[in-house]
PDB file of C-alpha atoms in Angstrom:
ATOM      1  CA  MET A 174     -20.769  -6.977  -9.037  1.00  0.00           C
ATOM      2  CA  THR A 175     -24.021  -8.313  -7.624  1.00  0.00           C
ATOM      3  CA  GLU A 176     -25.659  -6.812  -4.561  1.00  0.00           C
ATOM      4  CA  HIS A 177     -24.956 -10.026  -2.617  1.00  0.00           C
ATOM      5  CA  ALA A 178     -21.273  -9.968  -3.558  1.00  0.00           C
ATOM      6  CA  SER A 179     -21.068  -6.299  -2.591  1.00  0.00           C
ATOM      7  CA  GLU A 180     -22.586  -6.981   0.823  1.00  0.00           C
ATOM      8  CA  SER A 181     -20.302  -9.972   1.434  1.00  0.00           C
ATOM      9  CA  ARG A 182     -17.280  -7.672   1.022  1.00  0.00           C
ATOM     10  CA  LYS A 183     -18.494  -5.306   3.744  1.00  0.00           C
ATOM     11  CA  SER A 184     -16.871  -6.020   7.076  1.00  0.00           C
ATOM     12  CA  SER A 185     -18.983  -6.615  10.139  1.00  0.00           C
ATOM     13  CA  ASP A 186     -18.358  -4.496  13.237  1.00  0.00           C
ATOM     14  CA  ALA A 187     -17.081  -7.590  15.056  1.00  0.00           C
ATOM     15  CA  LEU A 188     -14.650  -8.414  12.249  1.00  0.00           C
ATOM     16  CA  VAL A 189     -13.389  -4.821  12.111  1.00  0.00           C
ATOM     17  CA  SER A 190     -12.858  -4.858  15.890  1.00  0.00           C
ATOM     18  CA  ALA A 191     -11.006  -8.188  15.693  1.00  0.00           C
ATOM     19  CA  PHE A 192      -8.898  -6.876  12.806  1.00  0.00           C
ATOM     20  CA  ARG A 193      -7.912  -3.752  14.758  1.00  0.00           C
ATOM     21  CA  GLY A 194      -6.914  -5.885  17.731  1.00  0.00           C
ATOM     22  CA  CYS A 195      -4.900  -8.204  15.526  1.00  0.00           C
ATOM     23  CA  VAL A 196      -2.954  -5.500  13.670  1.00  0.00           C
ATOM     24  CA  GLY A 197      -2.479  -3.677  16.988  1.00  0.00           C
ATOM     25  CA  GLU A 198      -0.076  -6.480  17.884  1.00  0.00           C
ATOM     26  CA  PHE A 199       2.270  -5.195  15.192  1.00  0.00           C
ATOM     27  CA  ALA A 200       4.430  -2.469  16.761  1.00  0.00           C
ATOM     28  CA  THR A 201       5.210   0.299  14.290  1.00  0.00           C
ATOM     29  CA  GLY A 202       6.984   3.583  14.080  1.00  0.00           C
ATOM     30  CA  VAL A 203       4.897   6.754  13.834  1.00  0.00           C
ATOM     31  CA  THR A 204       5.111   9.138  10.903  1.00  0.00           C
ATOM     32  CA  VAL A 205       3.442  12.322   9.761  1.00  0.00           C
ATOM     33  CA  VAL A 206       2.895  12.801   6.035  1.00  0.00           C
ATOM     34  CA  THR A 207       2.552  16.396   4.863  1.00  0.00           C
ATOM     35  CA  ALA A 208       1.773  17.927   1.498  1.00  0.00           C
ATOM     36  CA  GLU A 209       0.748  21.303   0.182  1.00  0.00           C
ATOM     37  CA  HIS A 210      -1.128  22.499  -2.891  1.00  0.00           C
ATOM     38  CA  ASP A 211      -2.243  26.013  -3.841  1.00  0.00           C
ATOM     39  CA  GLY A 212      -1.205  27.338  -0.435  1.00  0.00           C
ATOM     40  CA  LEU A 213      -3.296  24.778   1.475  1.00  0.00           C
ATOM     41  CA  SER A 214      -1.261  22.595   3.836  1.00  0.00           C
ATOM     42  CA  ALA A 215      -2.397  19.127   4.854  1.00  0.00           C
ATOM     43  CA  GLY A 216      -0.960  16.386   6.985  1.00  0.00           C
ATOM     44  CA  MET A 217      -1.858  13.214   8.808  1.00  0.00           C
ATOM     45  CA  THR A 218      -0.363  10.829  11.332  1.00  0.00           C
ATOM     46  CA  LEU A 219       0.094   7.303  10.106  1.00  0.00           C
ATOM     47  CA  ASN A 220       1.920   4.108  10.774  1.00  0.00           C
ATOM     48  CA  ALA A 221       1.150   2.653   7.336  1.00  0.00           C
ATOM     49  CA  PHE A 222       4.584   3.476   5.942  1.00  0.00           C
ATOM     50  CA  THR A 223       7.269   1.202   4.560  1.00  0.00           C
ATOM     51  CA  SER A 224      10.448   1.280   2.560  1.00  0.00           C
ATOM     52  CA  VAL A 225       9.983  -0.503  -0.767  1.00  0.00           C
ATOM     53  CA  SER A 226      13.147  -0.324  -2.867  1.00  0.00           C
ATOM     54  CA  LEU A 227      16.765   0.787  -2.768  1.00  0.00           C
ATOM     55  CA  GLU A 228      17.066   1.171  -6.558  1.00  0.00           C
ATOM     56  CA  PRO A 229      15.292   3.414  -7.114  1.00  0.00           C
ATOM     57  CA  LEU A 230      14.599   4.708  -3.584  1.00  0.00           C
ATOM     58  CA  PHE A 231      10.869   4.082  -3.085  1.00  0.00           C
ATOM     59  CA  VAL A 232       8.626   4.331  -0.025  1.00  0.00           C
ATOM     60  CA  LEU A 233       4.932   3.551   0.327  1.00  0.00           C
ATOM     61  CA  VAL A 234       2.324   5.328   2.458  1.00  0.00           C
ATOM     62  CA  SER A 235      -1.366   4.587   2.882  1.00  0.00           C
ATOM     63  CA  LEU A 236      -3.488   7.754   2.979  1.00  0.00           C
ATOM     64  CA  GLY A 237      -7.168   7.903   3.887  1.00  0.00           C
ATOM     65  CA  GLY A 238      -9.440   8.182   0.867  1.00  0.00           C
ATOM     66  CA  GLY A 239     -11.023  11.609   0.642  1.00  0.00           C
ATOM     67  CA  SER A 240      -8.515  13.112   3.097  1.00  0.00           C
ATOM     68  CA  ARG A 241      -7.057  16.571   2.592  1.00  0.00           C
ATOM     69  CA  THR A 242      -3.618  14.999   2.686  1.00  0.00           C
ATOM     70  CA  LEU A 243      -4.413  12.638  -0.181  1.00  0.00           C
ATOM     71  CA  HIS A 244      -5.884  15.513  -2.199  1.00  0.00           C
ATOM     72  CA  ALA A 245      -2.813  17.725  -1.620  1.00  0.00           C
ATOM     73  CA  THR A 246      -0.461  14.828  -2.406  1.00  0.00           C
ATOM     74  CA  LYS A 247      -2.249  14.028  -5.672  1.00  0.00           C
ATOM     75  CA  ALA A 248      -2.489  17.668  -6.748  1.00  0.00           C
ATOM     76  CA  SER A 249       1.101  18.624  -5.890  1.00  0.00           C
ATOM     77  CA  GLY A 250       2.740  15.344  -6.908  1.00  0.00           C
ATOM     78  CA  ARG A 251       4.912  15.354  -3.791  1.00  0.00           C
ATOM     79  CA  PHE A 252       4.901  14.755  -0.053  1.00  0.00           C
ATOM     80  CA  ALA A 253       7.188  14.554   2.978  1.00  0.00           C
ATOM     81  CA  VAL A 254       7.342  11.717   5.489  1.00  0.00           C
ATOM     82  CA  SER A 255       8.542  12.765   8.957  1.00  0.00           C
ATOM     83  CA  ILE A 256       9.549   9.858  11.198  1.00  0.00           C
ATOM     84  CA  LEU A 257       8.768  11.044  14.710  1.00  0.00           C
ATOM     85  CA  ASN A 258      11.034  11.013  17.763  1.00  0.00           C
ATOM     86  CA  ARG A 259       9.834   9.410  20.984  1.00  0.00           C
ATOM     87  CA  GLY A 260       9.088  12.817  22.548  1.00  0.00           C
ATOM     88  CA  GLN A 261       6.726  13.855  19.739  1.00  0.00           C
ATOM     89  CA  GLN A 262       3.508  12.210  20.951  1.00  0.00           C
ATOM     90  CA  ASP A 263       1.770  15.617  20.895  1.00  0.00           C
ATOM     91  CA  VAL A 264       2.645  16.008  17.217  1.00  0.00           C
ATOM     92  CA  ALA A 265       1.214  12.568  16.429  1.00  0.00           C
ATOM     93  CA  VAL A 266      -2.021  13.394  18.271  1.00  0.00           C
ATOM     94  CA  ASP A 267      -2.376  16.839  16.645  1.00  0.00           C
ATOM     95  CA  PHE A 268      -2.000  15.443  13.124  1.00  0.00           C
ATOM     96  CA  ALA A 269      -4.364  12.526  13.873  1.00  0.00           C
ATOM     97  CA  GLU A 270      -7.466  14.693  14.425  1.00  0.00           C
ATOM     98  CA  PRO A 271      -9.660  14.446  11.289  1.00  0.00           C
ATOM     99  CA  GLY A 272     -10.930  17.810  10.076  1.00  0.00           C
ATOM    100  CA  ALA A 273      -8.848  19.794  12.588  1.00  0.00           C
ATOM    101  CA  PRO A 274      -6.931  22.854  11.404  1.00  0.00           C
ATOM    102  CA  PHE A 275      -3.436  22.126  10.095  1.00  0.00           C
ATOM    103  CA  PRO A 276      -1.068  22.189  13.135  1.00  0.00           C
ATOM    104  CA  SER A 277       1.417  24.574  11.534  1.00  0.00           C
ATOM    105  CA  SER A 278       3.336  25.109  14.789  1.00  0.00           C
ATOM    106  CA  HIS A 279       4.852  21.618  14.346  1.00  0.00           C
ATOM    107  CA  VAL A 280       6.264  22.149  10.856  1.00  0.00           C
ATOM    108  CA  GLN A 281       8.670  24.474   9.120  1.00  0.00           C
ATOM    109  CA  ARG A 282       9.032  24.936   5.369  1.00  0.00           C
ATOM    110  CA  ASP A 283      12.479  23.762   4.283  1.00  0.00           C
ATOM    111  CA  ARG A 284      14.716  25.038   1.492  1.00  0.00           C
ATOM    112  CA  GLU A 285      13.173  22.512  -0.917  1.00  0.00           C
ATOM    113  CA  GLY A 286       9.647  23.790  -0.264  1.00  0.00           C
ATOM    114  CA  PHE A 287       8.477  20.773   1.764  1.00  0.00           C
ATOM    115  CA  MET A 288       6.888  21.137   5.210  1.00  0.00           C
ATOM    116  CA  PRO A 289       8.380  18.423   7.436  1.00  0.00           C
ATOM    117  CA  VAL A 290       7.810  18.138  11.180  1.00  0.00           C
ATOM    118  CA  SER A 291      10.444  20.111  13.098  1.00  0.00           C
ATOM    119  CA  GLY A 292      12.744  17.907  15.160  1.00  0.00           C
ATOM    120  CA  ALA A 293      11.727  14.639  13.488  1.00  0.00           C
ATOM    121  CA  ALA A 294      14.187  11.738  13.709  1.00  0.00           C
ATOM    122  CA  ALA A 295      14.258  11.572   9.904  1.00  0.00           C
ATOM    123  CA  VAL A 296      12.534  13.168   6.912  1.00  0.00           C
ATOM    124  CA  LEU A 297      12.050  11.689   3.460  1.00  0.00           C
ATOM    125  CA  ARG A 298      11.032  14.129   0.728  1.00  0.00           C
ATOM    126  CA  CYS A 299       9.231  12.313  -2.075  1.00  0.00           C
ATOM    127  CA  ARG A 300       7.891  12.710  -5.580  1.00  0.00           C
ATOM    128  CA  VAL A 301       4.716  10.747  -6.280  1.00  0.00           C
ATOM    129  CA  GLU A 302       5.462   7.817  -8.571  1.00  0.00           C
ATOM    130  CA  ARG A 303       2.027   6.170  -8.479  1.00  0.00           C
ATOM    131  CA  ILE A 304      -1.238   6.177  -6.537  1.00  0.00           C
ATOM    132  CA  GLU A 305      -3.402   3.068  -6.337  1.00  0.00           C
ATOM    133  CA  PRO A 306      -6.846   2.850  -4.705  1.00  0.00           C
ATOM    134  CA  ALA A 307      -7.025   0.275  -1.910  1.00  0.00           C
ATOM    135  CA  GLY A 308     -10.399   0.003  -0.174  1.00  0.00           C
ATOM    136  CA  ASP A 309     -11.059   3.147   1.830  1.00  0.00           C
ATOM    137  CA  HIS A 310      -7.431   4.287   1.408  1.00  0.00           C
ATOM    138  CA  ALA A 311      -4.974   5.002  -1.390  1.00  0.00           C
ATOM    139  CA  LEU A 312      -1.487   3.526  -1.601  1.00  0.00           C
ATOM    140  CA  VAL A 313       0.997   6.220  -2.576  1.00  0.00           C
ATOM    141  CA  LEU A 314       4.336   5.085  -3.957  1.00  0.00           C
ATOM    142  CA  GLY A 315       6.895   7.854  -3.666  1.00  0.00           C
ATOM    143  CA  GLU A 316      10.394   8.198  -5.011  1.00  0.00           C
ATOM    144  CA  VAL A 317      12.684   9.667  -2.354  1.00  0.00           C
ATOM    145  CA  VAL A 318      14.338  12.812  -3.723  1.00  0.00           C
ATOM    146  CA  SER A 319      16.129  13.926  -0.539  1.00  0.00           C
ATOM    147  CA  ILE A 320      16.692  12.852   3.039  1.00  0.00           C
ATOM    148  CA  ALA A 321      17.367  14.488   6.407  1.00  0.00           C
ATOM    149  CA  HIS A 322      18.420  12.194   9.224  1.00  0.00           C
ATOM    150  CA  GLY A 323      18.891  13.720  12.665  1.00  0.00           C
ATOM    151  CA  GLY A 324      18.400  10.439  14.516  1.00  0.00           C
ATOM    152  CA  GLY A 325      17.040   9.825  17.983  1.00  0.00           C
ATOM    153  CA  GLU A 326      14.837   7.242  19.655  1.00  0.00           C
ATOM    154  CA  PRO A 327      11.741   6.603  17.520  1.00  0.00           C
ATOM    155  CA  LEU A 328       8.150   6.997  18.643  1.00  0.00           C
ATOM    156  CA  ILE A 329       6.525   3.550  18.635  1.00  0.00           C
ATOM    157  CA  PHE A 330       2.805   2.725  18.417  1.00  0.00           C
ATOM    158  CA  TYR A 331       1.619  -0.565  19.916  1.00  0.00           C
ATOM    159  CA  ARG A 332      -1.871  -1.669  21.044  1.00  0.00           C
ATOM    160  CA  GLY A 333      -3.165   1.896  20.780  1.00  0.00           C
ATOM    161  CA  ARG A 334      -0.362   3.350  22.918  1.00  0.00           C
ATOM    162  CA  PHE A 335       2.824   5.310  22.334  1.00  0.00           C
ATOM    163  CA  GLY A 336       6.199   4.197  23.650  1.00  0.00           C
ATOM    164  CA  GLY A 337       9.837   3.719  22.840  1.00  0.00           C
ATOM    165  CA  VAL A 338      12.264   0.925  22.149  1.00  0.00           C
ATOM    166  CA  GLU A 339      14.100  -1.148  24.712  1.00  0.00           C
ATOM    167  CA  LEU A 340      16.819  -3.034  22.857  1.00  0.00           C
ATOM    168  CA  ASP A 341      17.086  -6.754  23.496  1.00  0.00           C
ATOM    169  CA  ALA A 342      19.874  -7.567  21.055  1.00  0.00           C
ATOM    170  CA  VAL A 343      21.826  -6.171  18.154  1.00  0.00           C
ATOM    171  CA  VAL A 344      21.868  -7.954  14.819  1.00  0.00           C
ATOM    172  CA  PRO A 345      25.477  -8.949  14.142  1.00  0.00           C
ATOM    173  CA  ALA A 346      27.312  -6.989  11.442  1.00  0.00           C
ATOM    174  CA  GLY A 347      27.343  -8.935   8.210  1.00  0.00           C
ATOM    175  CA  HIS A 348      24.075 -10.766   8.993  1.00  0.00           C
ATOM    176  CA  PRO A 349      21.628 -10.565   6.062  1.00  0.00           C
ATOM    177  CA  ILE A 350      19.097  -8.470   8.028  1.00  0.00           C
ATOM    178  CA  SER A 351      21.672  -6.082   9.475  1.00  0.00           C
ATOM    179  CA  ILE A 352      20.701  -2.544   8.520  1.00  0.00           C
ATOM    180  CA  ASP A 353      24.279  -1.380   8.066  1.00  0.00           C
ATOM    181  CA  GLU A 354      24.755  -3.986   5.352  1.00  0.00           C
ATOM    182  CA  GLY A 355      21.828  -2.750   3.277  1.00  0.00           C
ATOM    183  CA  ALA A 356      21.061  -6.327   2.225  1.00  0.00           C
ATOM    184  CA  GLY A 357      17.696  -7.992   2.350  1.00  0.00           C
ATOM    185  CA  TRP A 358      16.254 -11.420   1.853  1.00  0.00           C
TER     186      TRP A 358
END
């Protein structure tokens, strides 16, 4: 790659600011991804999480390049995704502080050896299927090996703020996007 091409790929501060504002319009749930390797626990708050496949059960998370969480995930070959409840803003903030000590008071090792967030609305325990570099992050595809689903109102992140969900309408049963149907487009 030429020096000119390399520089043209770098984002300007104005473009980065505009990008953040634009993607801030997309309301998301809030998760904490945790992993552990050689007795060192790591975790980070993120909203870059999505379900990918029902057969097999795959999810995708985007972890910061060079982060302790990415290192522990790569080295251990596994991770947990805790989907936070609306009342867990403090957990989200504690896990979002780069370089801070691991907030162990928010997690508890489970019988499978994972360290999910206590009281999370749902937990997905995953085995790493693949890791792909993506800019300053890495995309981690994980196969879900077990699930815990306690439920509750989710914590939502929108325009740099936390909140909840006020329901406007329910998707009719049998509609292609209805969650209880399990169908997709």
